[in-house]
Amino acid sequence: MSYKAINFEEKLSLFSEQWSPKVIAEMNDYQIKVAKIEGEFEWHAHQDTDETFIVLDGRLKIEFRDGHVDLQSGEMYVVRQGVEHKPVADGEVKILLIEPRGVINTGDNATDARTAENDVWI
């Protein structure tokens, strides 16, 4: 068997699309994804699962209807299931996402121009 570490920067260098998470590993039924984001996303919620945001590079604001949290490189935040939120990135931010396989990035049963294809591995 071959053992190889997963390098975040290497994986992030393989794509340029914004708001399009790429799977780099799975743990049980959870996927670990990297993404590049910039600008404002849309308000959305995931009714059946929490969603973990880990900032690898840059600064990320996650807005909530009643406040926000600011994250910088090396920080993380878990958005609880059912909580409406909107990520905002001034400048490009590189993030790691941890969420169950099959989660739609634009929220439960929502599909629009910003809905990313699921299960895209790099």
mmCIF file of C-alpha atoms in Angstrom:
data_model
loop_
_atom_site.group_PDB
_atom_site.id
_atom_site.type_symbol
_atom_site.label_atom_id
_atom_site.label_comp_id
_atom_site.label_asym_id
_atom_site.label_seq_id
_atom_site.Cartn_x
_atom_site.Cartn_y
_atom_site.Cartn_z
ATOM 1 C CA MET A 1 0.000 0.000 0.000
ATOM 2 C CA SER A 2 1.156 3.530 -0.762
ATOM 3 C CA TYR A 3 0.924 6.222 1.907
ATOM 4 C CA LYS A 4 0.945 9.864 0.862
ATOM 5 C CA ALA A 5 0.060 13.016 2.744
ATOM 6 C CA ILE A 6 -2.534 15.358 1.268
ATOM 7 C CA ASN A 7 -1.044 18.795 0.675
ATOM 8 C CA PHE A 8 -3.623 21.607 0.738
ATOM 9 C CA GLU A 9 -1.590 24.038 -1.390
ATOM 10 C CA GLU A 10 -0.945 21.367 -3.996
ATOM 11 C CA LYS A 11 -4.644 20.541 -4.221
ATOM 12 C CA LEU A 12 -5.627 24.237 -4.360
ATOM 13 C CA SER A 13 -3.197 24.799 -7.244
ATOM 14 C CA LEU A 14 -5.132 22.330 -9.406
ATOM 15 C CA PHE A 15 -8.138 24.591 -10.010
ATOM 16 C CA SER A 16 -9.084 28.261 -10.259
ATOM 17 C CA GLU A 17 -12.892 28.262 -10.021
ATOM 18 C CA GLN A 18 -14.479 30.251 -7.206
ATOM 19 C CA TRP A 19 -17.216 28.796 -4.954
ATOM 20 C CA SER A 20 -16.688 25.300 -6.355
ATOM 21 C CA PRO A 21 -15.555 22.956 -3.533
ATOM 22 C CA LYS A 22 -13.365 19.998 -4.497
ATOM 23 C CA VAL A 23 -13.200 16.782 -2.471
ATOM 24 C CA ILE A 24 -9.721 15.816 -1.258
ATOM 25 C CA ALA A 25 -10.620 13.075 1.247
ATOM 26 C CA GLU A 26 -13.446 11.210 2.937
ATOM 27 C CA MET A 27 -13.801 10.144 6.538
ATOM 28 C CA ASN A 28 -16.750 7.841 7.185
ATOM 29 C CA ASP A 29 -19.658 9.680 5.509
ATOM 30 C CA TYR A 30 -17.947 13.077 5.689
ATOM 31 C CA GLN A 31 -16.082 14.797 2.884
ATOM 32 C CA ILE A 32 -13.143 17.125 3.342
ATOM 33 C CA LYS A 33 -13.137 19.756 0.592
ATOM 34 C CA VAL A 34 -10.956 22.667 -0.460
ATOM 35 C CA ALA A 35 -12.372 25.765 -2.123
ATOM 36 C CA LYS A 36 -11.369 29.207 -3.293
ATOM 37 C CA ILE A 37 -13.902 31.906 -2.607
ATOM 38 C CA GLU A 38 -14.157 35.636 -3.218
ATOM 39 C CA GLY A 39 -17.025 38.074 -2.841
ATOM 40 C CA GLU A 40 -20.408 37.317 -1.312
ATOM 41 C CA PHE A 41 -22.200 34.001 -1.489
ATOM 42 C CA GLU A 42 -25.944 33.675 -0.965
ATOM 43 C CA TRP A 43 -28.020 33.188 2.153
ATOM 44 C CA HIS A 44 -28.623 29.501 2.748
ATOM 45 C CA ALA A 45 -28.996 26.844 5.445
ATOM 46 C CA HIS A 46 -28.475 23.112 5.787
ATOM 47 C CA GLN A 47 -31.376 21.729 7.818
ATOM 48 C CA ASP A 48 -29.879 18.305 8.517
ATOM 49 C CA THR A 49 -26.193 18.963 9.132
ATOM 50 C CA ASP A 50 -23.550 21.220 10.593
ATOM 51 C CA GLU A 51 -20.926 22.708 8.253
ATOM 52 C CA THR A 52 -17.313 23.379 9.247
ATOM 53 C CA PHE A 53 -15.315 26.243 7.701
ATOM 54 C CA ILE A 54 -11.533 26.273 8.226
ATOM 55 C CA VAL A 55 -9.601 29.226 6.774
ATOM 56 C CA LEU A 56 -6.299 28.170 5.233
ATOM 57 C CA ASP A 57 -5.407 31.568 3.754
ATOM 58 C CA GLY A 58 -7.121 34.958 3.869
ATOM 59 C CA ARG A 59 -9.977 36.391 5.912
ATOM 60 C CA LEU A 60 -13.565 35.176 5.876
ATOM 61 C CA LYS A 61 -16.711 36.683 7.364
ATOM 62 C CA ILE A 62 -19.686 34.428 7.916
ATOM 63 C CA GLU A 63 -22.811 36.527 8.265
ATOM 64 C CA PHE A 64 -25.861 35.414 10.213
ATOM 65 C CA ARG A 65 -29.235 37.152 10.384
ATOM 66 C CA ASP A 66 -28.352 38.391 13.882
ATOM 67 C CA GLY A 67 -24.564 38.946 13.638
ATOM 68 C CA HIS A 68 -21.379 37.562 12.125
ATOM 69 C CA VAL A 69 -18.094 35.815 12.859
ATOM 70 C CA ASP A 70 -14.730 36.891 11.418
ATOM 71 C CA LEU A 71 -12.158 34.217 10.653
ATOM 72 C CA GLN A 72 -8.550 34.523 9.600
ATOM 73 C CA SER A 73 -5.926 31.966 8.560
ATOM 74 C CA GLY A 74 -5.715 29.150 11.070
ATOM 75 C CA GLU A 75 -9.233 29.659 12.463
ATOM 76 C CA MET A 76 -12.429 27.687 12.066
ATOM 77 C CA TYR A 77 -16.126 27.923 12.781
ATOM 78 C CA VAL A 78 -18.912 25.341 12.823
ATOM 79 C CA VAL A 79 -22.231 26.599 11.448
ATOM 80 C CA ARG A 80 -24.926 24.596 13.211
ATOM 81 C CA GLN A 81 -27.614 22.798 11.254
ATOM 82 C CA GLY A 82 -30.557 24.937 10.244
ATOM 83 C CA VAL A 83 -28.728 28.251 10.808
ATOM 84 C CA GLU A 84 -29.029 30.596 7.846
ATOM 85 C CA HIS A 85 -25.639 32.000 6.870
ATOM 86 C CA LYS A 86 -23.784 33.819 4.108
ATOM 87 C CA PRO A 87 -19.988 33.584 3.619
ATOM 88 C CA VAL A 88 -18.298 36.823 2.508
ATOM 89 C CA ALA A 89 -14.682 37.073 1.338
ATOM 90 C CA ASP A 90 -12.952 40.372 0.611
ATOM 91 C CA GLY A 91 -10.213 39.118 -1.679
ATOM 92 C CA GLU A 92 -9.558 35.470 -2.404
ATOM 93 C CA VAL A 93 -9.825 33.129 0.570
ATOM 94 C CA LYS A 94 -8.742 29.492 0.588
ATOM 95 C CA ILE A 95 -10.853 27.297 2.824
ATOM 96 C CA LEU A 96 -11.292 23.735 3.967
ATOM 97 C CA LEU A 97 -14.878 22.507 4.368
ATOM 98 C CA ILE A 98 -16.011 19.459 6.305
ATOM 99 C CA GLU A 99 -19.537 18.242 5.688
ATOM 100 C CA PRO A 100 -21.430 15.030 4.957
ATOM 101 C CA ARG A 101 -21.254 13.582 1.457
ATOM 102 C CA GLY A 102 -24.021 14.948 -0.771
ATOM 103 C CA VAL A 103 -24.513 18.352 0.889
ATOM 104 C CA ILE A 104 -25.608 20.977 -1.648
ATOM 105 C CA ASN A 105 -23.476 24.107 -1.285
ATOM 106 C CA THR A 106 -26.425 26.451 -1.887
ATOM 107 C CA GLY A 107 -28.577 24.866 0.809
ATOM 108 C CA ASP A 108 -31.265 22.284 1.073
ATOM 109 C CA ASN A 109 -32.918 21.488 -2.250
ATOM 110 C CA ALA A 110 -31.785 24.803 -3.739
ATOM 111 C CA THR A 111 -30.227 24.860 -7.166
ATOM 112 C CA ASP A 112 -29.178 27.917 -9.082
ATOM 113 C CA ALA A 113 -26.170 29.307 -10.955
ATOM 114 C CA ARG A 114 -24.002 29.026 -7.821
ATOM 115 C CA THR A 115 -24.823 25.389 -7.088
ATOM 116 C CA ALA A 116 -21.594 23.417 -7.409
ATOM 117 C CA GLU A 117 -21.390 19.884 -8.722
ATOM 118 C CA ASN A 118 -21.071 17.388 -5.859
ATOM 119 C CA ASP A 119 -18.379 14.724 -5.456
ATOM 120 C CA VAL A 120 -15.756 16.377 -7.659
ATOM 121 C CA TRP A 121 -12.429 14.901 -6.538
ATOM 122 C CA ILE A 122 -8.998 16.367 -7.140
#
